[in-house]
Short mmCIF file of C-alpha atoms in Angstrom, two decimals:
data_model
loop_
_atom_site.label_atom_id
_atom_site.label_comp_id
_atom_site.label_asym_id
_atom_site.label_seq_id
_atom_site.Cartn_x
_atom_site.Cartn_y
_atom_site.Cartn_z
CA MET A 736 61.92 -0.75 -11.47
CA ASN A 737 60.20 -4.04 -12.72
CA GLU A 738 58.50 -6.75 -10.69
CA GLU A 739 61.78 -8.95 -10.45
CA ASN A 740 63.60 -5.95 -8.84
CA TYR A 741 60.74 -5.53 -6.37
CA SER A 742 60.93 -9.17 -5.46
CA VAL A 743 64.63 -8.99 -4.84
CA LEU A 744 64.41 -5.78 -2.92
CA TYR A 745 61.61 -7.07 -0.55
CA SER A 746 62.60 -10.77 -0.47
CA ASP A 747 63.30 -10.65 3.19
CA HIS A 748 60.03 -8.78 3.95
CA PRO A 749 57.34 -10.19 1.56
CA ASN A 750 54.49 -8.51 3.36
CA THR A 751 55.88 -5.13 2.45
CA ILE A 752 55.73 -5.66 -1.28
CA PRO A 753 53.48 -2.85 -2.52
CA ASN A 754 50.21 -3.87 -4.14
CA VAL A 755 49.43 -2.80 -7.68
CA GLN A 756 46.28 -0.64 -7.34
CA ALA A 757 43.44 -1.14 -9.75
CA PRO A 758 42.50 1.81 -11.90
CA PRO A 759 39.87 3.98 -10.47
CA LYS A 760 36.28 3.55 -11.68
CA PRO A 761 35.17 6.11 -14.16
CA GLU A 762 33.05 8.85 -12.67
CA ILE A 763 29.38 8.62 -13.59
CA VAL A 764 28.17 11.60 -15.67
CA TYR A 765 24.49 12.31 -15.05
CA THR A 766 22.21 13.70 -17.71
CA LYS A 767 20.41 16.94 -17.23
CA PRO A 768 17.02 15.18 -16.64
CA GLU A 769 18.68 13.12 -13.93
CA HIS A 770 20.27 16.22 -12.38
CA ILE A 771 16.81 17.96 -12.28
CA ALA A 772 15.06 14.94 -10.96
CA ALA A 773 17.64 14.39 -8.23
CA ILE A 774 17.19 17.99 -7.01
CA ALA A 775 13.38 17.69 -7.15
CA SER A 776 13.24 14.39 -5.44
CA LEU A 777 14.44 15.73 -2.04
CA PRO A 778 11.63 18.30 -1.50
CA ALA A 779 9.22 15.79 -3.06
CA GLY A 780 10.25 13.31 -0.28
CA PHE A 781 9.53 15.94 2.31
CA LEU A 782 6.10 16.64 0.87
CA ILE A 783 5.29 12.94 0.70
CA VAL A 784 6.06 12.43 4.38
CA ARG A 785 4.34 15.66 5.38
CA LEU A 786 1.14 15.13 3.47
CA PHE A 787 0.77 11.33 3.88
CA CYS A 788 1.85 10.95 7.56
CA TYR A 789 1.17 14.22 9.36
CA HIS A 790 -1.99 15.51 7.70
CA VAL A 791 -5.28 14.04 6.60
CA PRO A 792 -4.91 13.21 2.96
CA GLY A 793 -7.10 15.41 0.74
CA LEU A 794 -6.93 17.53 -2.50
CA PHE A 795 -3.25 18.44 -2.04
CA THR A 796 -2.31 14.80 -1.71
CA THR A 797 -4.09 13.93 -4.92
CA LEU A 798 -2.38 16.81 -6.73
CA LEU A 799 0.94 15.72 -5.30
CA CYS A 800 0.42 12.21 -6.67
CA TRP A 801 -0.53 13.50 -10.10
CA ALA A 802 2.45 15.85 -10.16
CA LEU A 803 4.92 13.03 -9.19
CA LEU A 804 3.48 10.70 -11.82
CA THR A 805 3.54 13.36 -14.49
CA LEU A 806 7.28 14.19 -13.67
CA THR A 807 8.04 10.51 -13.84
CA LEU A 808 6.49 10.15 -17.21
CA VAL A 809 8.31 13.21 -18.48
CA PHE A 810 11.59 11.84 -17.09
CA LEU A 811 11.11 8.44 -18.82
CA HIS A 812 10.26 10.22 -22.08
CA LYS A 813 13.39 12.40 -21.81
CA SER A 814 15.37 9.24 -21.07
CA GLU A 815 13.98 7.67 -24.31
CA LYS A 816 12.00 4.98 -22.58
CA HIS A 817 9.00 4.07 -24.61
CA LEU A 818 5.95 2.74 -22.73
CA ARG A 819 4.01 -0.32 -23.90
CA ALA A 820 0.26 -0.40 -24.13
CA GLY A 821 0.04 -2.14 -20.77
CA ASP A 822 2.24 0.49 -19.16
CA LYS A 823 -0.07 3.19 -20.41
CA VAL A 824 -3.03 1.45 -18.84
CA PHE A 825 -0.90 1.12 -15.70
CA ALA A 826 -0.26 4.81 -15.73
CA ALA A 827 -3.94 5.62 -16.16
CA MET A 828 -4.75 3.52 -13.19
CA LEU A 829 -2.01 5.47 -11.19
CA TYR A 830 -3.76 8.62 -12.19
CA ILE A 831 -7.22 7.45 -11.10
CA LEU A 832 -6.57 5.90 -7.72
CA PRO A 833 -5.29 9.06 -6.04
CA LEU A 834 -8.75 10.47 -6.38
CA VAL A 835 -9.54 8.42 -3.37
CA TYR A 836 -7.87 11.13 -1.18
CA THR A 837 -10.21 13.78 -2.50
CA ILE A 838 -13.53 11.96 -2.82
CA SER A 839 -13.33 9.87 0.40
CA ALA A 840 -12.41 10.74 3.96
CA ASN A 841 -11.98 7.08 5.05
CA ARG A 842 -8.47 6.98 6.55
CA PHE A 843 -8.24 3.18 6.38
CA LEU A 844 -8.97 3.10 2.63
CA GLN A 845 -6.59 5.99 2.08
CA GLY A 846 -3.91 4.01 3.83
CA LEU A 847 -4.65 0.96 1.62
CA THR A 848 -4.47 3.21 -1.44
CA THR A 849 -1.10 4.64 -0.32
CA ILE A 850 0.42 1.18 0.10
CA PHE A 851 -0.97 0.04 -3.16
CA LEU A 852 0.39 3.14 -5.02
CA ILE A 853 3.82 2.59 -3.61
CA ALA A 854 3.89 -0.98 -4.73
CA ALA A 855 2.32 -0.18 -8.13
CA GLY A 856 4.72 2.69 -8.68
CA GLY A 857 7.70 0.35 -8.12
CA LEU A 858 6.17 -2.20 -10.55
CA PHE A 859 5.63 0.46 -13.12
CA LEU A 860 9.29 1.45 -13.02
CA LEU A 861 10.35 -2.21 -13.19
CA ARG A 862 8.32 -2.70 -16.30
CA ALA A 863 9.78 0.48 -17.79
CA ALA A 864 13.28 -0.81 -17.09
CA ASN A 865 12.55 -4.23 -18.58
CA PRO A 866 10.34 -3.75 -21.68
CA ASP A 867 11.14 -7.23 -22.98
CA ALA A 868 10.59 -9.16 -19.66
CA ASP A 869 7.41 -10.39 -17.95
CA VAL A 870 7.88 -8.62 -14.62
CA LEU A 871 4.52 -9.80 -13.21
CA ARG A 872 5.05 -13.56 -13.80
CA TYR A 873 7.55 -13.82 -10.91
CA LEU A 874 6.11 -10.90 -8.88
CA PRO A 875 7.75 -11.45 -5.46
CA MET A 876 11.28 -12.01 -6.79
CA THR A 877 11.11 -9.06 -9.17
CA VAL A 878 9.92 -6.69 -6.44
CA LEU A 879 12.59 -7.79 -3.92
CA SER A 880 15.36 -7.58 -6.51
CA GLY A 881 14.08 -4.18 -7.68
CA ILE A 882 14.10 -2.66 -4.17
CA PHE A 883 17.01 -4.38 -2.52
CA GLY A 884 19.05 -5.34 -5.57
CA ALA A 885 18.99 -2.06 -7.49
CA ALA A 886 17.28 0.78 -5.64
CA PHE A 887 19.05 0.75 -2.24
CA PRO A 888 22.49 0.46 -3.70
CA HIS A 889 21.93 3.59 -5.75
CA LEU A 890 20.74 5.85 -2.95
CA PRO A 891 23.98 7.86 -2.89
CA ASP A 892 23.46 8.65 -6.58
CA THR A 893 20.74 11.01 -5.58
CA PHE A 894 23.16 13.41 -3.81
CA LYS A 895 25.85 12.94 -6.53
CA ALA A 896 23.41 13.73 -9.33
CA ALA A 897 22.00 16.79 -7.46
CA ALA A 898 25.48 18.20 -6.78
CA GLN A 899 27.00 17.44 -10.23
CA GLY A 900 27.84 20.62 -12.08
CA THR A 901 26.41 22.93 -9.39
CA VAL A 902 28.31 22.23 -6.14
CA SER A 903 32.06 21.88 -5.95
CA LYS A 904 33.84 19.71 -3.44
CA SER A 905 35.22 22.71 -1.66
CA LEU A 906 31.73 24.15 -1.19
CA LEU A 907 30.44 20.80 0.24
CA LYS A 908 33.40 20.79 2.53
CA ASN A 909 32.68 24.28 3.78
CA ALA A 910 28.95 23.52 4.14
CA GLY A 911 29.97 20.60 6.49
CA TYR A 912 32.08 22.98 8.54
CA VAL A 913 29.18 25.39 8.79
CA VAL A 914 26.86 22.63 10.01
CA ALA A 915 29.56 21.52 12.59
CA GLY A 916 29.99 25.10 13.78
CA LEU A 917 26.15 25.60 14.20
CA ALA A 918 25.95 22.32 16.20
CA ILE A 919 28.66 23.62 18.52
CA ALA A 920 27.02 27.05 18.83
CA PHE A 921 23.56 25.74 19.56
CA PRO A 922 23.92 24.90 23.26
CA VAL A 923 26.02 28.05 23.87
CA THR A 924 23.35 30.19 22.16
CA CYS A 925 20.61 28.63 24.30
CA ILE A 926 22.51 29.33 27.51
CA ALA A 927 23.21 33.00 26.44
CA ALA A 928 19.58 33.51 25.44
CA SER A 929 18.28 32.25 28.80
CA LEU A 930 20.62 34.65 30.59
CA LEU A 931 19.57 37.63 28.43
CA VAL A 932 15.92 36.87 29.02
CA GLN A 933 16.45 36.98 32.79
CA ALA A 934 18.42 40.21 32.42
CA ASP A 935 16.01 42.28 30.24
CA ASP A 936 12.24 42.37 29.96
CA ASN A 937 12.25 43.48 26.28
CA MET A 938 14.48 40.58 25.41
CA SER A 939 12.18 38.29 27.24
CA LEU A 940 9.19 39.53 25.28
CA LEU A 941 11.06 39.18 21.99
CA ILE A 942 12.10 35.63 22.64
CA GLY A 943 8.60 34.79 23.88
CA ASN A 944 7.12 35.92 20.59
CA ILE A 945 9.61 33.82 18.68
CA LEU A 946 8.80 30.81 20.77
CA LYS A 947 5.03 31.16 20.07
CA VAL A 948 5.48 28.74 17.20
CA PRO A 949 3.99 25.46 18.38
CA PRO A 950 6.75 23.11 19.42
CA GLU A 951 4.99 20.13 17.94
CA GLU A 952 5.03 21.85 14.59
CA VAL A 953 8.75 22.29 14.77
CA ILE A 954 9.16 18.62 15.75
CA TYR A 955 6.94 17.59 12.72
CA LEU A 956 9.12 19.60 10.37
CA VAL A 957 12.25 18.05 11.67
CA ILE A 958 10.89 14.56 11.44
CA CYS A 959 9.59 15.18 7.92
CA MET A 960 13.01 16.39 6.82
CA LEU A 961 14.76 13.42 8.42
CA PHE A 962 12.51 10.89 6.80
CA GLY A 963 11.74 12.89 3.64
CA ILE A 964 15.35 12.88 2.47
CA PRO A 965 15.71 9.11 2.33
CA VAL A 966 12.18 8.71 0.76
CA GLY A 967 13.09 11.15 -1.92
CA ALA A 968 16.49 9.50 -2.51
CA LEU A 969 14.79 6.09 -2.80
CA ALA A 970 12.34 7.56 -5.35
CA PHE A 971 15.18 8.88 -7.39
CA SER A 972 17.15 5.73 -7.22
CA MET A 973 14.18 3.87 -8.57
CA LEU A 974 13.91 6.33 -11.42
CA LEU A 975 17.63 5.96 -12.10
CA THR A 976 17.50 2.15 -12.15
CA ALA A 977 14.56 2.37 -14.63
CA SER A 978 16.18 4.92 -16.96
CA ARG A 979 19.64 3.31 -17.04
CA ARG A 980 18.31 -0.25 -16.75
CA TYR A 981 20.55 -1.21 -13.94
CA LEU A 982 17.99 -3.85 -12.96
CA ARG A 983 17.52 -6.51 -15.55
CA VAL A 984 14.66 -8.99 -14.88
CA ASP A 985 15.72 -12.33 -16.30
CA ASN A 986 12.69 -14.65 -16.52
CA THR A 987 14.96 -17.62 -17.15
CA GLU A 988 16.87 -16.92 -14.00
CA CYS A 989 13.68 -16.53 -12.09
CA ALA A 990 12.40 -19.79 -13.49
CA ASN A 991 15.57 -21.58 -12.39
CA VAL A 992 15.11 -20.12 -8.84
CA VAL A 993 11.56 -21.52 -8.74
CA GLU A 994 12.73 -24.83 -10.14
CA HIS A 995 15.22 -25.20 -7.33
CA MET A 996 12.45 -24.63 -4.81
CA HIS A 997 10.71 -27.92 -5.94
CA VAL A 998 12.50 -30.07 -3.37
CA MET A 999 9.82 -31.90 -1.51
CA PRO A 1000 8.86 -35.43 -2.80
CA ASN A 1001 5.31 -35.53 -4.22
CA VAL A 1002 4.37 -38.40 -1.88
CA ILE A 1003 4.91 -36.05 1.13
CA VAL A 1004 2.74 -33.36 -0.46
CA TYR A 1005 -0.05 -35.86 -1.17
CA ALA A 1006 0.17 -37.31 2.34
CA ALA A 1007 -0.02 -33.77 3.80
CA ALA A 1008 -2.93 -32.81 1.70
CA THR A 1009 -5.04 -35.99 2.01
CA PRO A 1010 -6.17 -35.54 5.63
CA LEU A 1011 -7.28 -32.00 4.84
CA CYS A 1012 -9.28 -33.14 1.82
CA ILE A 1013 -10.92 -36.01 3.79
CA LEU A 1014 -11.79 -33.52 6.49
CA TYR A 1015 -13.54 -31.24 4.04
CA ILE A 1016 -15.52 -34.12 2.54
CA LEU A 1017 -16.70 -35.15 6.11
CA PHE A 1018 -17.51 -31.50 6.79
CA PHE A 1019 -19.57 -31.06 3.61
CA LEU A 1020 -21.50 -34.34 4.25
CA SER A 1021 -22.23 -33.62 7.95
CA GLN A 1022 -23.18 -29.91 7.28
CA LEU A 1023 -24.88 -30.41 3.91
CA GLN A 1024 -28.40 -29.27 5.10
CA TYR A 1025 -26.86 -26.45 7.06
CA MET A 1026 -24.71 -25.23 4.24
CA THR A 1027 -27.55 -25.50 1.73
CA GLY A 1028 -29.45 -23.23 4.05
CA GLY A 1029 -26.79 -20.61 3.53
CA PHE A 1030 -27.86 -20.48 -0.10
CA THR A 1031 -31.59 -20.91 0.29
CA GLY A 1032 -32.24 -18.96 3.52
CA GLU A 1033 -33.43 -22.01 5.49
CA THR A 1034 -31.79 -22.04 8.93
CA ALA A 1035 -32.62 -25.51 10.23
CA GLY A 1036 -33.77 -24.43 13.66
CA PHE A 1037 -31.29 -21.61 14.20
CA THR A 1038 -32.29 -17.96 14.54
CA TYR A 1039 -31.03 -15.67 11.78
CA ALA A 1040 -28.53 -14.06 14.09
CA GLU A 1041 -27.14 -17.46 15.27
CA TYR A 1042 -27.10 -18.85 11.78
CA ALA A 1043 -25.43 -15.84 10.16
CA ARG A 1044 -22.70 -15.59 12.85
CA ARG A 1045 -22.11 -19.26 13.19
CA GLY A 1046 -18.67 -20.07 11.88
CA PHE A 1047 -18.34 -17.13 9.45
CA PHE A 1048 -14.82 -16.04 10.52
CA GLU A 1049 -13.83 -19.68 10.99
CA LEU A 1050 -14.71 -20.30 7.35
CA CYS A 1051 -12.69 -17.26 6.31
CA THR A 1052 -9.71 -18.53 8.24
CA VAL A 1053 -9.98 -22.00 6.64
CA CYS A 1054 -9.95 -20.28 3.21
CA CYS A 1055 -6.74 -18.45 4.06
CA ILE A 1056 -5.16 -21.80 5.27
CA ASN A 1057 -6.15 -23.37 1.97
CA LEU A 1058 -4.52 -20.51 0.08
CA ALA A 1059 -1.23 -20.99 2.04
CA MET A 1060 -1.55 -24.76 1.45
CA LEU A 1061 -1.85 -24.28 -2.32
CA GLY A 1062 1.11 -21.90 -2.39
CA GLY A 1063 3.24 -24.51 -0.51
CA MET A 1064 2.15 -27.29 -2.78
CA GLY A 1065 2.90 -25.24 -5.92
CA PHE A 1066 6.34 -24.13 -4.85
CA LEU A 1067 7.69 -27.13 -2.94
CA ALA A 1068 6.35 -30.18 -4.79
CA ARG A 1069 8.75 -31.75 -7.35
CA ILE A 1070 7.63 -30.89 -10.82
CA THR A 1071 9.36 -32.05 -14.05
CA GLY A 1072 8.75 -29.55 -16.78
CA ALA A 1073 5.99 -27.05 -16.98
CA VAL A 1074 3.08 -29.42 -16.47
CA LYS A 1075 2.22 -30.60 -12.95
CA PRO A 1076 1.48 -34.24 -12.22
CA ILE A 1077 -2.20 -35.16 -12.60
CA ALA A 1078 -2.45 -36.13 -8.88
CA LEU A 1079 -1.06 -32.75 -7.74
CA ARG A 1080 -3.51 -30.94 -10.05
CA LEU A 1081 -6.40 -32.96 -8.63
CA TYR A 1082 -5.38 -32.24 -5.09
CA SER A 1083 -4.99 -28.46 -5.87
CA GLY A 1084 -8.21 -28.42 -7.78
CA PHE A 1085 -10.16 -30.05 -4.84
CA LEU A 1086 -8.72 -27.60 -2.36
CA CYS A 1087 -9.75 -24.69 -4.65
CA LEU A 1088 -13.28 -26.00 -5.09
CA SER A 1089 -13.56 -26.58 -1.34
CA SER A 1090 -12.42 -23.01 -0.71
CA ILE A 1091 -14.86 -21.55 -3.24
CA VAL A 1092 -17.75 -23.45 -1.60
CA LEU A 1093 -16.67 -22.38 1.89
CA ALA A 1094 -16.26 -18.71 0.82
CA GLY A 1095 -19.67 -18.83 -0.97
CA THR A 1096 -21.27 -20.26 2.21
CA ALA A 1097 -19.62 -17.44 4.23
CA LEU A 1098 -20.80 -14.81 1.85
CA ALA A 1099 -24.35 -16.14 1.99
CA LYS A 1100 -24.24 -16.01 5.75
CA MET A 1101 -22.96 -12.42 5.70
CA ALA A 1102 -25.66 -11.39 3.20
CA MET A 1103 -28.36 -12.79 5.42
CA TYR A 1104 -26.89 -11.00 8.41
CA ILE A 1105 -26.84 -7.69 6.56
CA ARG A 1106 -30.30 -8.18 5.33
CA ILE A 1107 -31.51 -8.48 8.99
CA TYR A 1108 -29.19 -6.07 10.81
CA GLY A 1109 -27.88 -3.72 8.29
CA MET A 1110 -24.36 -2.88 7.08
CA THR A 1111 -21.19 -1.93 8.98
CA ARG A 1112 -17.68 -1.31 7.78
CA MET A 1113 -16.45 -4.67 8.95
CA ARG A 1114 -19.21 -6.65 7.28
CA VAL A 1115 -18.42 -4.83 3.97
CA TYR A 1116 -14.71 -5.25 4.26
CA THR A 1117 -14.93 -9.03 5.07
CA SER A 1118 -17.39 -9.62 2.18
CA TRP A 1119 -15.11 -7.66 -0.14
CA PHE A 1120 -12.17 -9.86 0.92
CA MET A 1121 -14.11 -13.05 0.50
CA ILE A 1122 -15.27 -12.10 -3.00
CA ALA A 1123 -11.55 -11.41 -3.92
CA LEU A 1124 -10.60 -14.84 -2.54
CA VAL A 1125 -13.33 -16.59 -4.47
CA ILE A 1126 -12.06 -15.01 -7.72
CA LEU A 1127 -8.40 -15.84 -6.88
CA PHE A 1128 -9.25 -19.49 -6.06
CA GLY A 1129 -11.19 -19.64 -9.36
CA ALA A 1130 -8.00 -18.44 -11.20
CA ILE A 1131 -5.86 -21.00 -9.33
CA LEU A 1132 -8.35 -23.69 -10.27
CA VAL A 1133 -8.14 -22.68 -13.97
CA ARG A 1134 -4.33 -22.61 -13.66
CA GLN A 1135 -4.26 -26.26 -12.80
CA PHE A 1136 -5.56 -27.13 -16.29
CA LEU A 1137 -4.30 -24.05 -18.16
CA PRO A 1138 -0.55 -23.69 -17.17
CA THR A 1139 -0.01 -20.65 -19.53
CA LEU A 1140 -2.25 -18.55 -17.29
CA ASN A 1141 -0.13 -15.82 -15.85
CA LEU A 1142 -1.22 -15.93 -12.14
CA GLY A 1143 1.08 -13.04 -11.07
CA ARG A 1144 -0.47 -10.72 -13.67
CA PHE A 1145 -3.98 -11.82 -12.90
CA THR A 1146 -3.39 -11.24 -9.17
CA ALA A 1147 -1.97 -7.79 -9.75
CA ILE A 1148 -5.02 -6.78 -11.99
CA LEU A 1149 -7.41 -8.36 -9.50
CA ALA A 1150 -5.88 -6.35 -6.60
CA ALA A 1151 -6.10 -3.08 -8.63
CA VAL A 1152 -9.65 -3.58 -9.74
CA MET A 1153 -10.97 -4.76 -6.35
CA LEU A 1154 -9.16 -1.95 -4.51
CA GLY A 1155 -10.43 0.63 -6.94
CA LEU A 1156 -14.04 -0.63 -6.70
CA LEU A 1157 -13.83 -0.56 -2.86
CA CYS A 1158 -12.06 2.85 -2.38
CA LEU A 1159 -13.66 4.85 -5.14
CA SER A 1160 -17.18 3.76 -4.31
CA ARG A 1161 -16.97 5.48 -0.87
CA PRO A 1162 -18.31 2.56 1.21
CA ASP A 1163 -19.04 4.68 4.24
CA ALA A 1164 -21.50 6.73 2.17
CA TRP A 1165 -23.46 3.78 0.68
CA ILE A 1166 -23.38 1.87 3.98
CA THR A 1167 -25.15 4.83 5.66
CA ARG A 1168 -27.48 5.23 2.71
CA TYR A 1169 -28.40 1.54 2.73
CA ASN A 1170 -29.12 1.48 6.48
CA ALA A 1171 -31.18 4.71 6.34
CA GLU A 1172 -33.24 3.65 3.35
CA MET A 1173 -33.92 0.15 4.74
CA TYR A 1174 -34.92 1.63 8.14
CA LEU A 1175 -37.23 4.17 6.58
CA ALA A 1176 -38.71 1.41 4.43
CA GLY A 1177 -39.39 -0.79 7.46
CA GLN A 1178 -36.81 -3.44 6.47
CA LEU A 1179 -34.52 -2.86 9.49
CA GLU A 1180 -35.77 -2.70 13.00
CA GLU A 1181 -33.47 0.20 13.98
CA PHE A 1182 -31.04 2.71 12.50
CA ASP A 1183 -27.91 2.16 14.47
CA GLU A 1184 -26.46 5.68 15.02
CA HIS A 1185 -23.64 4.22 16.95
CA VAL A 1186 -22.13 2.86 13.72
CA LEU A 1187 -21.83 6.48 12.48
CA PHE A 1188 -19.28 7.33 15.11
CA ASP A 1189 -16.96 4.66 13.76
CA MET A 1190 -17.10 5.96 10.23
CA SER A 1191 -15.71 8.95 8.37
CA ASP A 1192 -17.14 12.16 7.15
CA ASP A 1193 -18.50 10.23 4.06
CA ALA A 1194 -21.23 8.81 6.33
CA TRP A 1195 -22.09 12.24 7.76
CA ALA A 1196 -22.06 13.88 4.40
CA THR A 1197 -24.68 11.23 3.21
CA LEU A 1198 -26.88 12.06 6.14
CA ALA A 1199 -26.54 15.76 5.30
CA THR A 1200 -28.40 15.14 1.95
CA TYR A 1201 -31.66 14.25 3.91
CA ASP A 1202 -34.10 16.86 4.98
CA ASP A 1203 -34.67 17.69 8.66
CA ALA A 1204 -37.87 15.70 8.91
CA THR A 1205 -36.09 12.55 7.64
CA LEU A 1206 -33.20 13.11 10.01
CA THR A 1207 -35.59 13.48 12.93
CA LYS A 1208 -37.06 10.06 12.03
CA LEU A 1209 -33.54 8.50 11.81
CA ASP A 1210 -32.71 9.90 15.22
CA LYS A 1211 -35.73 8.22 16.81
CA GLN A 1212 -33.65 6.90 19.74
CA GLN A 1213 -32.19 10.43 20.33
CA THR A 1214 -28.60 9.21 20.55
CA PHE A 1215 -27.15 12.65 19.81
CA TYR A 1216 -26.64 15.23 22.53
CA LYS A 1217 -28.69 17.62 20.31
CA PRO A 1218 -31.15 17.00 17.46
CA LEU A 1219 -29.46 15.42 14.44
CA PRO A 1220 -30.27 18.24 11.96
CA GLU A 1221 -28.60 20.81 14.41
CA TYR A 1222 -25.74 18.41 15.01
CA LEU A 1223 -25.04 18.23 11.25
CA ASP A 1224 -25.13 21.97 10.83
CA GLN A 1225 -22.39 22.42 13.43
CA TYR A 1226 -20.38 19.30 12.48
CA ALA A 1227 -18.20 21.00 9.87
CA GLU A 1228 -17.19 23.82 12.21
CA LYS A 1229 -15.18 21.29 14.23
CA LYS A 1230 -12.95 20.37 11.34
CA ASP A 1231 -9.52 21.92 10.90
CA PHE A 1232 -8.12 23.07 7.52
CA TRP A 1233 -6.65 19.71 6.42
CA LYS A 1234 -9.92 17.89 7.19
CA ARG A 1235 -11.83 20.17 4.82
CA LEU A 1236 -9.99 19.24 1.63
CA ASN A 1237 -12.27 16.44 0.38
CA LEU A 1238 -15.71 16.00 -1.19
CA SER A 1239 -17.46 14.98 2.04
CA ALA A 1240 -16.15 17.96 3.96
CA VAL A 1241 -17.37 20.26 1.18
CA ILE A 1242 -20.91 18.81 1.39
CA LEU A 1243 -20.90 19.24 5.17
CA GLN A 1244 -19.77 22.85 4.88
CA LEU A 1245 -22.51 23.57 2.35
CA ARG A 1246 -25.01 21.94 4.81
CA GLY A 1247 -23.77 24.23 7.53
#
């Protein structure tokens, strides 16, 4: 029966005309490496959640990161994806950074490393999927499109690839029935078990031995499985998008998106930036002697403590405001072509120079404060952040007169280098070393033992390298409930298994 006969037959009831169905989509056939990777990704997701979230990261976490990266490289090689020279350097960095989990016990820096490794791993796969595109030039857009545009839509492929060729549909159906039956039987079994426990002492003893497993451990296992499955599926979907190149980064399309963001008339941008620039000029003129003191050590009537503390965090905040202002000017101001108007470049350059001077003044203040009162974590972290800002503002300043500078790539490299320098240097260790040596040399008035209780095992391991006589000198104020040498000898005994899997814990155990 042709279409004309259908029309005549259903002319009185047009809504009942059957629709012609589109042909079904061809079923995706997964390769053997994809099948193996899909199976391995699920337990890998469990281990990631287990080691990163519910245990103190240590040697096992480093080994897990190395194993995952090695499997990723093998998978890309089997998928005939050839890495560029930059990708090989990227991979070497991904091998080096996980050492933080083993050589340092600083949980904050371990957390920063974890966040960075997740972001860097995603960028590595994006670069592998797009060997001819500049992924880092339009960094925010490529990351968002990689995660939400390609990875999430392919999450179900993990289970399809894992089941392909090994699990039939009938087996999956029966497995679902088994799960449903167990769910129904669980409350009934619990009621029956409680009745049997009350009826027989031997049964009560048997059930009691079974329930000796800590309940929090069972809860942790369940949570790790619930979160580990989607984590593993997301990891495999990223691998799949890289190997099959489902995600294509189009620099021309990204450039068009950025071009459409330039909607604000330049006069508005200049009017918004002018009061800020005038304010900075007035500030520099009114505080010229004061700011010069920040670089020469002259405090103009202030005590060192007042001078060093005065306005430090305010200057840091102003630098962050300037960074946001520069970003808004760069994205929103109307630009014709690749070259910015000279006025826009001058405004941006002045804001960069102002930020560099402000950050330099803040760093000089912090250096003076450290010289008088010693180091702490917060003083080191803020100084590290300000140094990174100075370098970034310098790159933005160069970008105003050298438009070919890839600011996205520079920012990514800067983040990797600065994070590596901070985390791999074990700051808690050299903070403690600096304070102890300066105190013993008479440069610091006191050795603040209270700072130690806010730091990780890295600090205590550094103290453990001193002899008992030196430790007694450092504990002059007798802050500890027992002499510091004895305290250090027993310190390692308080640590559980997972807190012993790093360099500092080993040093402390050797001390004990």
